[in-house]
Tab-separated table of C-alpha atoms in Angstrom:
chain	number	residue	atom	x	y	z
V	1266	MET	CA	212.713	115.223	-146.615
V	1267	GLY	CA	212.028	118.843	-145.690
V	1268	THR	CA	210.080	119.661	-142.561
V	1269	THR	CA	207.557	121.643	-144.623
V	1270	GLN	CA	206.393	118.461	-146.360
V	1271	LYS	CA	203.560	117.061	-144.256
V	1272	VAL	CA	203.512	113.362	-143.383
V	1273	ILE	CA	200.531	111.141	-142.604
V	1274	MET	CA	200.421	107.522	-141.447
V	1275	VAL	CA	197.449	105.406	-142.564
V	1276	SER	CA	196.877	101.914	-141.175
V	1277	GLY	CA	195.030	99.258	-143.141
V	1278	ALA	CA	196.081	101.063	-146.316
V	1279	ALA	CA	196.104	98.091	-148.678
V	1280	ARG	CA	192.461	98.389	-149.707
V	1281	GLY	CA	189.083	99.939	-148.983
V	1282	MET	CA	188.886	103.140	-146.969
V	1283	GLY	CA	192.554	103.022	-146.013
V	1284	ALA	CA	193.693	102.891	-149.630
V	1285	ALA	CA	191.297	105.690	-150.587
V	1286	ILE	CA	192.463	107.892	-147.705
V	1287	ALA	CA	196.124	107.303	-148.524
V	1288	LYS	CA	195.593	108.137	-152.193
V	1289	LYS	CA	193.650	111.303	-151.344
V	1290	PHE	CA	196.467	112.680	-149.221
V	1291	TYR	CA	199.083	111.622	-151.773
V	1292	ASP	CA	197.122	113.409	-154.500
V	1293	GLU	CA	197.037	116.515	-152.291
V	1294	GLY	CA	200.828	116.539	-152.049
V	1295	TRP	CA	201.368	114.841	-148.696
V	1296	CYS	CA	203.968	112.207	-147.913
V	1297	VAL	CA	202.190	108.998	-146.940
V	1298	SER	CA	203.350	106.117	-144.774
V	1299	LEU	CA	201.160	103.109	-145.474
V	1300	GLY	CA	200.730	100.408	-142.845
V	1301	MET	CA	199.919	96.986	-144.291
V	1302	ARG	CA	200.068	93.365	-143.177
V	1303	LYS	CA	201.420	92.446	-146.614
V	1304	PRO	CA	203.383	95.502	-147.780
V	1305	GLN	CA	202.953	96.314	-151.456
V	1306	MET	CA	203.484	99.576	-153.340
V	1307	PRO	CA	200.138	100.811	-154.767
V	1308	ALA	CA	199.870	101.473	-158.490
V	1309	TRP	CA	198.973	105.144	-157.940
V	1310	ALA	CA	202.249	105.870	-156.127
V	1311	THR	CA	204.259	107.251	-159.039
V	1312	ASP	CA	206.438	109.483	-156.825
V	1313	LYS	CA	208.092	106.826	-154.688
V	1314	GLU	CA	209.945	109.428	-152.609
V	1315	ARG	CA	206.633	110.476	-151.044
V	1316	VAL	CA	205.478	106.949	-150.200
V	1317	LEU	CA	206.739	104.576	-147.520
V	1318	ILE	CA	205.355	101.065	-147.204
V	1319	GLY	CA	205.502	99.793	-143.638
V	1320	HIS	CA	204.657	96.456	-142.072
V	1321	TYR	CA	201.735	96.861	-139.691
V	1322	ASP	CA	199.617	94.138	-138.122
V	1323	ALA	CA	197.153	95.171	-135.427
V	1324	LEU	CA	197.460	91.722	-133.848
V	1325	ASP	CA	201.261	91.994	-133.563
V	1326	THR	CA	202.128	94.298	-130.668
V	1327	THR	CA	205.609	95.071	-132.021
V	1328	THR	CA	204.615	96.574	-135.363
V	1329	GLU	CA	203.207	99.933	-134.245
V	1330	ALA	CA	206.486	101.205	-132.775
V	1331	SER	CA	208.629	99.801	-135.582
V	1332	TRP	CA	206.381	101.356	-138.245
V	1333	VAL	CA	206.495	104.746	-136.517
V	1334	GLU	CA	210.274	104.475	-136.190
V	1335	SER	CA	210.695	103.689	-139.887
V	1336	THR	CA	208.395	106.590	-140.796
V	1337	ILE	CA	210.457	109.060	-138.768
V	1338	LYS	CA	213.687	107.664	-140.199
V	1339	HIS	CA	212.380	108.006	-143.759
V	1340	PHE	CA	210.497	111.319	-143.605
V	1341	GLY	CA	211.896	112.986	-140.480
V	1342	HIS	CA	208.580	113.761	-138.784
V	1343	ILE	CA	204.874	112.877	-138.515
V	1344	ASN	CA	201.924	115.275	-138.713
V	1345	ALA	CA	198.907	112.964	-138.663
V	1346	VAL	CA	197.790	109.409	-137.971
V	1347	VAL	CA	194.728	107.703	-139.429
V	1348	ALA	CA	193.815	104.533	-137.519
V	1349	ASN	CA	191.780	102.791	-140.181
V	1350	ALA	CA	192.594	99.082	-139.854
V	1351	GLY	CA	189.542	97.070	-138.893
V	1352	ILE	CA	187.921	93.653	-138.895
V	1353	GLY	CA	184.334	92.453	-138.951
V	1354	ILE	CA	183.089	89.486	-136.908
V	1355	TRP	CA	179.336	89.121	-137.168
V	1356	LYS	CA	178.152	87.034	-134.204
V	1357	ASN	CA	175.985	87.860	-131.228
V	1358	ILE	CA	177.436	88.563	-127.812
V	1359	ILE	CA	176.746	85.000	-126.613
V	1360	ASP	CA	178.033	83.035	-129.604
V	1361	ILE	CA	181.255	84.962	-130.189
V	1362	SER	CA	184.366	83.213	-128.882
V	1363	GLU	CA	186.799	84.725	-126.408
V	1364	ARG	CA	189.497	84.822	-129.093
V	1365	GLU	CA	187.207	86.593	-131.552
V	1366	MET	CA	186.200	89.159	-128.950
V	1367	ASP	CA	189.842	89.761	-128.101
V	1368	ASP	CA	190.644	90.243	-131.789
V	1369	LEU	CA	187.950	92.913	-132.151
V	1370	LEU	CA	189.274	94.800	-129.138
V	1371	ASP	CA	192.917	94.374	-130.157
V	1372	VAL	CA	192.340	95.691	-133.684
V	1373	HIS	CA	189.921	98.507	-132.870
V	1374	ILE	CA	191.265	99.701	-129.497
V	1375	LYS	CA	194.585	98.405	-128.245
V	1376	SER	CA	196.579	98.650	-131.456
V	1377	PRO	CA	195.370	102.180	-132.346
V	1378	ARG	CA	196.288	103.306	-128.828
V	1379	ARG	CA	199.786	101.860	-129.208
V	1380	LEU	CA	200.140	103.488	-132.625
V	1381	VAL	CA	199.144	106.936	-131.382
V	1382	LYS	CA	201.348	106.536	-128.304
V	1383	ALA	CA	204.345	105.667	-130.493
V	1384	ALA	CA	203.744	108.754	-132.662
V	1385	TRP	CA	202.826	111.044	-129.754
V	1386	GLU	CA	206.064	113.021	-129.489
V	1387	GLN	CA	205.911	113.772	-133.206
V	1388	LEU	CA	202.274	114.868	-133.030
V	1389	VAL	CA	203.041	117.163	-130.098
V	1390	ALA	CA	206.166	118.581	-131.731
V	1391	CYS	CA	204.395	119.763	-134.871
V	1392	GLY	CA	201.883	121.830	-132.871
V	1393	SER	CA	198.931	120.712	-134.975
V	1394	GLY	CA	198.981	116.921	-134.788
V	1395	ARG	CA	195.916	115.166	-136.102
V	1396	VAL	CA	194.447	111.769	-135.238
V	1397	VAL	CA	191.547	110.342	-137.210
V	1398	MET	CA	189.958	107.115	-136.024
V	1399	ILE	CA	187.722	105.185	-138.386
V	1400	GLY	CA	184.820	104.158	-136.233
V	1401	SER	CA	181.384	103.220	-137.498
V	1402	LEU	CA	177.749	104.052	-136.998
V	1403	SER	CA	178.144	101.009	-134.760
V	1404	SER	CA	180.137	103.403	-132.547
V	1405	LYS	CA	176.782	105.132	-131.975
V	1406	ARG	CA	174.168	102.367	-131.980
V	1407	VAL	CA	173.785	98.576	-132.100
V	1408	TYR	CA	172.362	97.713	-135.513
V	1409	ASP	CA	171.301	94.136	-134.690
V	1410	SER	CA	172.304	91.206	-132.473
V	1411	ASP	CA	175.026	89.894	-134.778
V	1412	SER	CA	176.727	93.288	-134.901
V	1413	GLY	CA	176.720	93.569	-131.098
V	1414	PRO	CA	180.337	92.573	-130.343
V	1415	TYR	CA	181.564	94.698	-133.254
V	1416	ALA	CA	179.605	97.623	-131.806
V	1417	VAL	CA	181.153	97.079	-128.375
V	1418	SER	CA	184.613	97.504	-129.887
V	1419	LYS	CA	183.588	100.483	-132.020
V	1420	PHE	CA	181.933	102.256	-129.073
V	1421	ALA	CA	185.337	101.941	-127.415
V	1422	THR	CA	186.993	103.397	-130.529
V	1423	LEU	CA	184.857	106.487	-130.024
V	1424	ALA	CA	185.900	106.746	-126.377
V	1425	LEU	CA	189.554	106.289	-127.327
V	1426	ALA	CA	189.402	109.209	-129.750
V	1427	HIS	CA	187.750	111.445	-127.155
V	1428	SER	CA	190.484	110.444	-124.688
V	1429	ILE	CA	193.185	111.345	-127.225
V	1430	ARG	CA	191.479	114.674	-127.915
V	1431	HIS	CA	191.413	115.611	-124.225
V	1432	THR	CA	194.972	114.420	-123.610
V	1433	GLY	CA	196.485	116.272	-126.540
V	1434	PHE	CA	194.309	119.353	-126.865
V	1435	GLU	CA	196.693	121.768	-125.125
V	1436	TYR	CA	199.454	120.635	-127.501
V	1437	GLY	CA	197.431	121.383	-130.620
V	1438	ILE	CA	196.433	117.764	-131.198
V	1439	ARG	CA	192.907	117.254	-132.502
V	1440	ALA	CA	191.267	113.831	-132.688
V	1441	THR	CA	188.121	112.852	-134.546
V	1442	VAL	CA	186.153	109.676	-135.159
V	1443	ILE	CA	184.550	109.226	-138.561
V	1444	CYS	CA	181.496	107.010	-138.035
V	1445	PRO	CA	180.414	105.599	-141.417
V	1446	GLY	CA	177.466	103.365	-142.100
V	1447	PHE	CA	177.780	100.925	-144.977
V	1448	VAL	CA	180.844	101.737	-147.099
V	1449	LYS	CA	181.518	99.987	-150.388
V	1450	THR	CA	184.356	97.715	-149.210
V	1451	ASP	CA	184.928	93.979	-149.055
V	1452	MET	CA	184.133	93.948	-145.313
V	1453	VAL	CA	180.413	94.434	-145.986
V	1454	GLU	CA	180.218	92.794	-149.409
V	1455	GLY	CA	176.789	91.265	-149.979
V	1456	MET	CA	175.185	92.856	-146.913
V	1457	MET	CA	173.183	95.385	-148.959
V	1458	PRO	CA	173.037	96.645	-152.572
V	1459	GLU	CA	176.291	98.399	-153.517
V	1460	LEU	CA	174.370	101.303	-155.027
V	1461	ASN	CA	173.218	102.204	-151.523
V	1462	MET	CA	176.722	102.233	-150.008
V	1463	THR	CA	179.001	105.217	-149.449
V	1464	PRO	CA	182.069	105.114	-151.741
V	1465	PRO	CA	185.350	104.952	-149.771
V	1466	GLU	CA	186.580	108.012	-151.676
V	1467	GLU	CA	183.930	110.087	-149.876
V	1468	ILE	CA	185.252	108.970	-146.498
V	1469	ALA	CA	188.705	109.997	-147.739
V	1470	ARG	CA	187.399	113.504	-148.489
V	1471	VAL	CA	186.051	113.761	-144.944
V	1472	ALA	CA	189.382	112.598	-143.506
V	1473	HIS	CA	191.275	115.175	-145.562
V	1474	PHE	CA	188.963	117.958	-144.371
V	1475	LEU	CA	189.518	116.965	-140.747
V	1476	VAL	CA	193.287	116.707	-140.967
V	1477	THR	CA	193.689	120.004	-142.810
V	1478	SER	CA	191.330	122.027	-140.605
V	1479	PRO	CA	192.980	124.575	-138.263
V	1480	ASN	CA	193.355	124.049	-134.525
V	1481	GLU	CA	190.399	126.371	-133.955
V	1482	VAL	CA	188.145	123.777	-135.623
V	1483	SER	CA	187.895	120.796	-133.265
V	1484	ILE	CA	185.431	118.175	-134.485
V	1485	SER	CA	185.074	115.202	-132.168
V	1486	GLU	CA	182.971	112.929	-134.380
V	1487	ILE	CA	181.303	112.832	-137.785
V	1488	PRO	CA	178.549	110.282	-138.542
V	1489	VAL	CA	178.307	109.496	-142.272
V	1490	ASN	CA	175.370	107.515	-143.608
V	1491	CYS	CA	174.201	106.364	-147.020
V	1492	ARG	CA	170.559	106.016	-145.983
V	1493	ALA	CA	168.032	107.446	-143.542
V	1494	GLU	CA	168.035	105.963	-140.046
V	1495	GLU	CA	166.118	107.280	-137.057
V	1496	SER	CA	169.053	109.313	-135.727
V	1497	TYR	CA	171.657	109.189	-138.495
């Protein structure tokens, strides 16, 4: 694989926003490394040389480094990382169990940090490394009591991205959090009418804009909503 061919890693790429983001970059000519708990080649991947399927499980602390290693071995380098994998646990801060709270923090904070750390040398080496974190409007506000613990973890996702941005800025690394409201995925199925939800393909367009913007365009966060709220 030539060094001119750009390579992006996308976690949680089996469905929803992750699948849409991966397909967008593939359609734009990128090589894509797809992190999945149950690896399976997507139907849209007709050029298999530009697609790598990697095993990634945010609750397994060994998979970030091994996925990065396999990506480098296959493509030779890494230009961008999209930390998209997420879970939803809808309980208030009192009723949620310790294990459930740990899972939210592991998936939304600890695993993305390990993933970016594993890819760090590659992101520095390319001079324009990009990190996109998929946060939520719950990174900005607490929607209701049962979304409280989820919001705690997503607020931390926002802080993680800002930390990455500060740490890597002098090396050309730019980090952004996309903060969507309701997106038409199975995570929020039945929570509101689908017609009022943002299609995942629109989040993919935002991610592509961020990753392909020059170093002189540093965007720390982008809220994306499908309806009018007081601030978003």
